[in-house]
Coordinates of C-alpha atoms in Angstrom, one line a residue:
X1 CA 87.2 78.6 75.2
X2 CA 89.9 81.1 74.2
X3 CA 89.9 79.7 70.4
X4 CA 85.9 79.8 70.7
X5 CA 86.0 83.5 71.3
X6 CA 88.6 84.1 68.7
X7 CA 86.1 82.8 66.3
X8 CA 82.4 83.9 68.0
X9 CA 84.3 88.1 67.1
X10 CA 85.7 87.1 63.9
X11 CA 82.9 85.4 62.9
X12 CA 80.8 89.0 63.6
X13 CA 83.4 91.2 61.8
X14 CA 83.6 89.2 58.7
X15 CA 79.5 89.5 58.7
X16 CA 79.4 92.9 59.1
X17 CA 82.2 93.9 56.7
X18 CA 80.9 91.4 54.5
X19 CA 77.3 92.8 54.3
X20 CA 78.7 96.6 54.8
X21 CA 81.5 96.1 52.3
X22 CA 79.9 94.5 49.5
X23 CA 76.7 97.2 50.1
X24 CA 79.5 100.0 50.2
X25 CA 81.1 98.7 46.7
X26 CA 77.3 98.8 44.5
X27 CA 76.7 102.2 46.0
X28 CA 80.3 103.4 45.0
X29 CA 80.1 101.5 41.5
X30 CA 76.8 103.3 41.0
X31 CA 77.9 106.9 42.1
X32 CA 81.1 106.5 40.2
X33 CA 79.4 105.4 37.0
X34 CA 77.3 108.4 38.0
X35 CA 79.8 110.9 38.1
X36 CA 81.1 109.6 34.9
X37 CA 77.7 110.4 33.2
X38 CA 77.7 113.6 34.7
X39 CA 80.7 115.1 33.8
X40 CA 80.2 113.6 29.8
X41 CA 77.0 115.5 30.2
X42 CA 78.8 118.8 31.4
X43 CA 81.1 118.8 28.6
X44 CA 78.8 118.1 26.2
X45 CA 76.6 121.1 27.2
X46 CA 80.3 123.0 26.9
X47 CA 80.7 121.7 23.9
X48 CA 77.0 122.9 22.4
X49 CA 78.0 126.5 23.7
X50 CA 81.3 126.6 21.9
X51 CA 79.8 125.4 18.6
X52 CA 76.9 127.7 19.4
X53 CA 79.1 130.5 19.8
X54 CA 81.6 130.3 16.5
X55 CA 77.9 129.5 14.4
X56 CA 76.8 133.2 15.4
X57 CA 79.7 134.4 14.4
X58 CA 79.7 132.9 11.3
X59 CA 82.5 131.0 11.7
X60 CA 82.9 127.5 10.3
X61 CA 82.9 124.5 13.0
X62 CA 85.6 122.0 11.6
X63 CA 87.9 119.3 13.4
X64 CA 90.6 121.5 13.9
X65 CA 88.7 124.5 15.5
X66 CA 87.1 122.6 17.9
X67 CA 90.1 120.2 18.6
X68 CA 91.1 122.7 21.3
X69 CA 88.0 122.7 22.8
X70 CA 87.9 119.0 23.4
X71 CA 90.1 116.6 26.2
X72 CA 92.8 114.5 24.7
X73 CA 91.2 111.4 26.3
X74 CA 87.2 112.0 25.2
X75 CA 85.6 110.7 22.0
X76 CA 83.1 113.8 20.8
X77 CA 80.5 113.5 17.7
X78 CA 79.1 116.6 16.5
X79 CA 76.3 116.6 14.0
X80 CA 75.4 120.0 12.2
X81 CA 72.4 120.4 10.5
X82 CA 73.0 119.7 6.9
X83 CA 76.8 118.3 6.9
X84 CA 78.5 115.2 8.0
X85 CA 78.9 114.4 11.6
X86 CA 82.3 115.8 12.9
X87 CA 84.1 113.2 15.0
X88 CA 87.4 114.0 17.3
X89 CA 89.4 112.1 19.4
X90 CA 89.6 108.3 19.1
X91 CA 87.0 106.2 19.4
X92 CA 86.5 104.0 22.8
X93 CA 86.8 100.0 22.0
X94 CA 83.9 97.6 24.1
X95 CA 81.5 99.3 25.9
X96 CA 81.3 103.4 27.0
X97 CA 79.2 105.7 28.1
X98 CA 78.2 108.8 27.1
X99 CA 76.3 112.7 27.2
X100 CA 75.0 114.1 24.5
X101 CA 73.4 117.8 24.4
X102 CA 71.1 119.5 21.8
X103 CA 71.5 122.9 20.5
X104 CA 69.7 125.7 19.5
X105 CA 70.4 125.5 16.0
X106 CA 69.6 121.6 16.0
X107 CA 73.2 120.6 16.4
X108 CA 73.6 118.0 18.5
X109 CA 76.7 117.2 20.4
X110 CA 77.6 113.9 22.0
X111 CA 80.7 112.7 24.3
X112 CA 81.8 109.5 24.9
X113 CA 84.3 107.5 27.4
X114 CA 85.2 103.8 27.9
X115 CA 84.1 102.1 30.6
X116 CA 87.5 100.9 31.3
X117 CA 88.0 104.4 32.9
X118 CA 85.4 103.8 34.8
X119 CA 86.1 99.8 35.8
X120 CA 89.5 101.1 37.2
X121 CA 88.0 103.8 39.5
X122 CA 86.1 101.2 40.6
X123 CA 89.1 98.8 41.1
X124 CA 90.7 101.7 43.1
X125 CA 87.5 102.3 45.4
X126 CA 87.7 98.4 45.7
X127 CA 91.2 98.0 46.8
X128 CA 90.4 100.7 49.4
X129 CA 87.9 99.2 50.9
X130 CA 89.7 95.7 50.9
X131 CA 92.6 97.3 52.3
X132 CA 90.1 98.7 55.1
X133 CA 88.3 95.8 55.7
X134 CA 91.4 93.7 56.0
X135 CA 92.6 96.3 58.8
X136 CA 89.5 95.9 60.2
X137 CA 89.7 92.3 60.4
X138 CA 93.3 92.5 61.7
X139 CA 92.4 94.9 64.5
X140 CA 89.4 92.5 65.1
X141 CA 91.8 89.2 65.4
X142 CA 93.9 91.9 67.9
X143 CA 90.9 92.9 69.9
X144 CA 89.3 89.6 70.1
X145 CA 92.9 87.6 71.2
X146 CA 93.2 90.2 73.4
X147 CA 89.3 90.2 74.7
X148 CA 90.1 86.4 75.0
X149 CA 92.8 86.5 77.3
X150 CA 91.0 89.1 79.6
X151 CA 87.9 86.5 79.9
X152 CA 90.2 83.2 79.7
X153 CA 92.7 84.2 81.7
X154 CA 90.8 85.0 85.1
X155 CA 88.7 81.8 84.3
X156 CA 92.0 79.7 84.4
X157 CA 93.4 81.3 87.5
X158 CA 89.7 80.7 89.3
X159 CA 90.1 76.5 87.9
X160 CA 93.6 76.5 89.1
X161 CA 92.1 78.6 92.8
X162 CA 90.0 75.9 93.2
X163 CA 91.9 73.0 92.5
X164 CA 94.0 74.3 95.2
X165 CA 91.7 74.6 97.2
X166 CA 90.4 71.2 96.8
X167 CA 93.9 69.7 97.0
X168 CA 94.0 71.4 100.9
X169 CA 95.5 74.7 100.4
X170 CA 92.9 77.2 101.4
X171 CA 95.0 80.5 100.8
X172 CA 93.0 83.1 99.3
X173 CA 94.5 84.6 96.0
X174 CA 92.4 88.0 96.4
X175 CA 92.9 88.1 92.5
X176 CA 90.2 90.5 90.9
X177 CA 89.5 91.0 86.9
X178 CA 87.7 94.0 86.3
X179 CA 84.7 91.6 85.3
X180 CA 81.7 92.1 87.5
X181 CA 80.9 88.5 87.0
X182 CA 84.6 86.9 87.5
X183 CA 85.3 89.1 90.5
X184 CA 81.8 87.8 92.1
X185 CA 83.3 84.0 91.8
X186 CA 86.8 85.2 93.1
X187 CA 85.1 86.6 95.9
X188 CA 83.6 83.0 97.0
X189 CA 86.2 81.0 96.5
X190 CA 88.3 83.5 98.6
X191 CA 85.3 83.3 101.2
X192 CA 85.6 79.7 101.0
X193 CA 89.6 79.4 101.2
X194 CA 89.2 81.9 104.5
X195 CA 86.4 79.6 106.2
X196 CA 88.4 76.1 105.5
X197 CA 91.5 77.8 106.6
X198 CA 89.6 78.7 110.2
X199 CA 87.9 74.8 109.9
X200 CA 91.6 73.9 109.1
X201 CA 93.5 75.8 111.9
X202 CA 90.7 75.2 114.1
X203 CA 90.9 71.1 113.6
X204 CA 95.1 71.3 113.6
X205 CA 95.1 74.0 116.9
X206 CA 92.3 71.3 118.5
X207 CA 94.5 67.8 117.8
X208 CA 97.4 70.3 119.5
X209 CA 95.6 70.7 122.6
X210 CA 94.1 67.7 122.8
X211 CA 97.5 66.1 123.0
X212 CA 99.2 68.7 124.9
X213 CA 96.5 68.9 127.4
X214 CA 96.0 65.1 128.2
X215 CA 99.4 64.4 128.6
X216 CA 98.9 65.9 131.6
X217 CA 96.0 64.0 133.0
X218 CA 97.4 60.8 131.8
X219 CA 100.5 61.4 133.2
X220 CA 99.6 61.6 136.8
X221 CA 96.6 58.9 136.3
X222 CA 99.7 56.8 135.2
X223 CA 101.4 57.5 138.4
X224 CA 98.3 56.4 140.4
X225 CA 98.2 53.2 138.4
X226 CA 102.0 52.7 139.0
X227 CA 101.2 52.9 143.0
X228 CA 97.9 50.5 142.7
X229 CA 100.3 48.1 141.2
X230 CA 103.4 47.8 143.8
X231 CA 101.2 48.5 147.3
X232 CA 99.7 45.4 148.6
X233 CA 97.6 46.9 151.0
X234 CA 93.8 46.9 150.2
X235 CA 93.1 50.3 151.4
X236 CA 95.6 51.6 149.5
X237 CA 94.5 50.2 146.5
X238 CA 90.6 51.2 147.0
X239 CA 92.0 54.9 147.7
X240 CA 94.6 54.8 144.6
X241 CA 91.9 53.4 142.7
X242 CA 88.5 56.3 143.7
X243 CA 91.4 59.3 143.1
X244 CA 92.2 57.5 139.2
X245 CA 88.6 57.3 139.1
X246 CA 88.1 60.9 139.6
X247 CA 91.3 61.7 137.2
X248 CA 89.2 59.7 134.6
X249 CA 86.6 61.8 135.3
X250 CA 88.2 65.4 134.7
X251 CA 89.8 63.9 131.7
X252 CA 86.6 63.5 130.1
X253 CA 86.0 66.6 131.1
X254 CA 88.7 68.2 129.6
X255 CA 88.3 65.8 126.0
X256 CA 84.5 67.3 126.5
X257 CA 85.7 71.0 127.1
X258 CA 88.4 71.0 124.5
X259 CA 85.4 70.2 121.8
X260 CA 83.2 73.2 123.2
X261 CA 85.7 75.6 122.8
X262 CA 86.7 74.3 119.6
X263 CA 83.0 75.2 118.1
X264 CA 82.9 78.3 120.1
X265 CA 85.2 79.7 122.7
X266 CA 82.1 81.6 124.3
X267 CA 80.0 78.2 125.1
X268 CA 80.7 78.6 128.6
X269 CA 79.5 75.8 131.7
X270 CA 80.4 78.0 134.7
X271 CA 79.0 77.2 138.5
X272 CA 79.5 78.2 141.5
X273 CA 82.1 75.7 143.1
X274 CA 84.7 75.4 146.1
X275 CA 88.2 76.5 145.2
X276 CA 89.8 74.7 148.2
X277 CA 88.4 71.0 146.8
X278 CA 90.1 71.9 143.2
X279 CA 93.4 73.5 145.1
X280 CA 93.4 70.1 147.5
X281 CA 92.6 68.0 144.5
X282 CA 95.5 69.2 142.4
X283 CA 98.1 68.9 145.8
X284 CA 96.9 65.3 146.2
X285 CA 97.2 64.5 142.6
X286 CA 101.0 66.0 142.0
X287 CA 102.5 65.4 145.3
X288 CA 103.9 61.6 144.3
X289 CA 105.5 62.7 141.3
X290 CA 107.4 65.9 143.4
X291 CA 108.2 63.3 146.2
X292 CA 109.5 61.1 143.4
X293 CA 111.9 63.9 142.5
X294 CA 112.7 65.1 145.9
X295 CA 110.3 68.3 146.2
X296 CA 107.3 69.5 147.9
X297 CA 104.1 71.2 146.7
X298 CA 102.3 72.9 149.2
X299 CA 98.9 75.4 149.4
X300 CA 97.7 77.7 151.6
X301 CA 95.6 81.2 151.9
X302 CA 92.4 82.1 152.8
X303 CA 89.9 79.5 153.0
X304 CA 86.9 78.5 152.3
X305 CA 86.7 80.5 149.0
X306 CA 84.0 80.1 146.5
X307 CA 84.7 80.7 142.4
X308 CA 82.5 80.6 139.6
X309 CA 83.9 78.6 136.7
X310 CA 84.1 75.5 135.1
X311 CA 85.8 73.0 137.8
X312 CA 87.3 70.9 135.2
X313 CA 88.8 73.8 133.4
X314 CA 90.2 75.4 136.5
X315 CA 91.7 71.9 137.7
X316 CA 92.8 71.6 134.0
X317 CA 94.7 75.3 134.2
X318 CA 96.2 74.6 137.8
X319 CA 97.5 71.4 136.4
X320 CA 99.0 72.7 133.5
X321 CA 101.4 75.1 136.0
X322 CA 102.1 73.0 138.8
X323 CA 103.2 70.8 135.5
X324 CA 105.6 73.8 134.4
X325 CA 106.9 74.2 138.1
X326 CA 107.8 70.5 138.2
X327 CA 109.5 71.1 134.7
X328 CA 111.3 74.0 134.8
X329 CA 111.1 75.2 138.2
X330 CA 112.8 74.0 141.6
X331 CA 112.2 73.3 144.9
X332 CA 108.8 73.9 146.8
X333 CA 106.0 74.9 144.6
X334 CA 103.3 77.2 146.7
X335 CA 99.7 77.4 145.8
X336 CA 97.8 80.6 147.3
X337 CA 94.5 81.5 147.6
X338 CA 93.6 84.9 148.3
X339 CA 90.7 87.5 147.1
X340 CA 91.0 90.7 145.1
X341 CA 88.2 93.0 145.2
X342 CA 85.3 90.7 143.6
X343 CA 87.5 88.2 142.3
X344 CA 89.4 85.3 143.6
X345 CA 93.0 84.4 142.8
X346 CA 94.8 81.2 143.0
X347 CA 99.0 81.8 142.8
X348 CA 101.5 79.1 141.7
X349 CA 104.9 80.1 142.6
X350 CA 108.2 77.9 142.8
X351 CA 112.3 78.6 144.0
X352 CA 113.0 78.5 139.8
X353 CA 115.0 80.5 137.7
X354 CA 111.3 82.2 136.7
X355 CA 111.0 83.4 132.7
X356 CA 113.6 85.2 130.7
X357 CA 112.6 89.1 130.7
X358 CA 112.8 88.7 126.8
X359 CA 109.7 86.2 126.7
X360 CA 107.8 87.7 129.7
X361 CA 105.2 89.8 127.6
X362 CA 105.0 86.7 125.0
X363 CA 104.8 83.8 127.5
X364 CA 100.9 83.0 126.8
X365 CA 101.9 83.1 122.7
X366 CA 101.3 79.9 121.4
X367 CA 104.7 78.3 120.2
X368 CA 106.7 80.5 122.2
X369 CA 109.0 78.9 124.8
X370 CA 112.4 78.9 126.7
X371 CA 112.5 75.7 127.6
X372 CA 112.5 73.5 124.7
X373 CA 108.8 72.7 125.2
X374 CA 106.2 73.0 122.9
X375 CA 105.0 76.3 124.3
X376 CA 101.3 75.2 123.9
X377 CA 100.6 74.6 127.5
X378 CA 100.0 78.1 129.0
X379 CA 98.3 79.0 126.1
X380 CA 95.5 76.7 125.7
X381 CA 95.1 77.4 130.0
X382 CA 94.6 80.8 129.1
X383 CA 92.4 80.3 126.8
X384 CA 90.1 78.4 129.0
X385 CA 90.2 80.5 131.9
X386 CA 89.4 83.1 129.5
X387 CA 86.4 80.4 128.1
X388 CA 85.1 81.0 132.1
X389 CA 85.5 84.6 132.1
X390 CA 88.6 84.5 134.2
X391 CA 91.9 85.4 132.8
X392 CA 95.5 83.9 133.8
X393 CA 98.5 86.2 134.2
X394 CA 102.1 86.3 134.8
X395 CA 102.5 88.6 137.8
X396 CA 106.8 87.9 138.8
X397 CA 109.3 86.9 136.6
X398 CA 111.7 85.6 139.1
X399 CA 110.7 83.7 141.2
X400 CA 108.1 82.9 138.5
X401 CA 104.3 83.5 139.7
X402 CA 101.5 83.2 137.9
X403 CA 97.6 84.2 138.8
X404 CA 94.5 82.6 137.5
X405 CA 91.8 85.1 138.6
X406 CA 88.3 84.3 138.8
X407 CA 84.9 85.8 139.6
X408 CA 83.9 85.4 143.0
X409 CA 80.6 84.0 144.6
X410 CA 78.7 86.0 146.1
X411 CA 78.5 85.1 149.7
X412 CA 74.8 84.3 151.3
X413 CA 73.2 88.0 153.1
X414 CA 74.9 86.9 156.9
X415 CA 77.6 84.8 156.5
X416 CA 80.8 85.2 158.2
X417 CA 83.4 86.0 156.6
X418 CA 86.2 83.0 156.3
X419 CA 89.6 83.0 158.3
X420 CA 92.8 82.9 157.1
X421 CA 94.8 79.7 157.7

């Protein structure tokens, strides 16, 4: 494209000097050959008065009066009336041109030059105008390499932008030429690169959860299995069984949640439900695994509390911190219900060391951890108590306790109030 360019400019300028040139050289030929005429014609008329003058005064017009009167380079004939034609100078060889002026005594006077004289004025208007048009062509090669590169250039960096783009890196260059046209294409494919780098980050932060956030589920449905398999008691095993059941239930839940937020965090499914059932259902669920490692997990609070929410979110976010507190905490983990103006808290506290004060403002940060985890967890359970219009907090550093709060039902015109346990 560059070398296309290159040629398209030249290809203009050698037009136009070509027609303006060789239109320039006839109508300096013809205004020098002209000139030339002109001037013999001036001197000849110079001549006539000179002759004129020495005739009135009775003088006698030979070669060596006049010689003065006549340039070293000119051929001049003068013809008196009634004698032989004077003649000075030295006659032109080939061709010439000439003025000749009449008197008023009948003597005629005529001038001559070679053309030669005129041919090499000529040459020097021609050489000029080479010499200009070859300047002109130089600064046109110039302008148009340089016209080439501005156009080519850009175009190049836009091929190489979107092969990058197509070979899966979608960082925008935010790269603009000066060119109304080019920036407009820049200005896509830097749209494009923006919106597969949020599909990108989007599909990479979703496989992240997904993993991190089933682990959990399948961890304690594993445990349930684990106990179906060594009791031999039937009742047992139909109990073990309905509560895996259910855990296979609010694991597709979660898998079906994950996707919702994943197209849009604001797609919300919240109901009205009972926080003691999710609260009872999270004890029941993680109290083998903290009797297999010699602790307790506990709730109490007020009772009977109604939130509005999405239950398998909720159990999701309770289960991803009674999950921490077996982790990194110790002894007895305590989950409390209580109300706070319209809302409803649930708080999950443990005997731990709590969070270091230097990650207590960045705990919720994705990838941010003091534990050698992959700091993902309390994250993604923010983000879907936030999906519910709830929000999850860190109120105590040590002991650690943290806060999902949630909007609170409002409670049927006569109802009595609930008791505290």
């Amino acid at each position: 494209m560059r070398r296309r360019l290159i040629n398209s400019i030249l290809a203009v300028v050698l037009v136009v000097i070509t027609v303006f040139g060789v239109s320039l050289v006839i109508v300096e030929t013809r205004a020098i050959e002209s000139g030339a005429r002109e001037r013999l014609q001036s001197e000849a008329a110079r001549l006539v008065a000179v002759v004129e003058s020495r005739l009135v005064a009775g003088e006698r017009v030979t070669a060596e009066s006049m010689r003065t009167s006549v340039p070293g380079d000119r051929y001049v004939i003068i013809d008196l009336v009634g004698e032989e034609p004077l003649t000075l100078g030295k006659e032109p060889e080939g061709g010439v041109i000439q003025g000749s002026e009449a008197g008023a005594r009948g003597e005629v006077v005529t001038v001559q030059q070679s053309r030669d004289v005129i041919g090499d004025e000529v040459g020097r208007t021609l050489f000029i105008i080479l010499t200009v048009a070859g300047l002109a062509v130089i600064s046109a090669i110039l302008l148009a390499v340089r016209q080439a590169r501005r156009v080519s250039a850009p175009l190049t960096d836009l091929a190489e932008a979107a092969e990058r783009l197509g070979s899966g890196d979608p960082r925008p260059r935010h790269r603009r030429y000066g060119v109304p046209e080019l920036d407009r294409v820049a200005d896509v494919l830097d749209a494009s690169a923006e919106r597969i780098a949020r599909m990108i980050t989007a599909e990479r932060r979703l496989a992240a959860d997904a993993s991190h956030q089933l682990r959990t589920p399948l961890t304690a449905l594993s445990m349930r299995l684990e106990e179906i398999i060594v009791t031999e008691d039937p009742e047992i095993v139909k109990e073990e069984a309905a509560i895996a059941l259910a855990q296979v239930e609010r694991l597709t839940d979660v898998v079906q949640r994950l996707l919702t937020n994943s197209r849009d965090p604001r797609l919300g499914s919240a109901v009205g439900f009972d926080l003691d059932e999710i609260v009872l259902q999270q004890v029941e669920e993680w109290r083998p695994a903290y009797r297999a490692v010699g602790r307790a997990v506990v709730h109490s609070g007020k009772p009977r509390l109604r939130a509005v929410g999405t239950p398998g979110a909720v159990s999701q976010v309770l289960a991803t911190l009674v999950e921490n507190s077996l982790m990194h905490g110790a002894g007895t983990v305590a989950l409390r219900t209580r109300t706070a103006g319209n809302q409803v808290v649930v708080e999950v506290t443990d005997a731990g060391p709590g969070v270091p004060p230097v990650l207590g403002s960045r705990v919720f940060e994705r990838s941010v951890s003091g534990r050698n985890s992959t700091g993902l967890g309390l994250a993604v359970a923010r983000d879907l108590a936030e999906a519910d219009g709830g929000r999850l907090e860190l109120l105590q550093l040590q002991p650690p306790v943290f806060a999902l709060f949630l909007s609170r039902e409002a409670e049927p015109a006569g109802a009595c109030p609930p008791e505290e346990r």
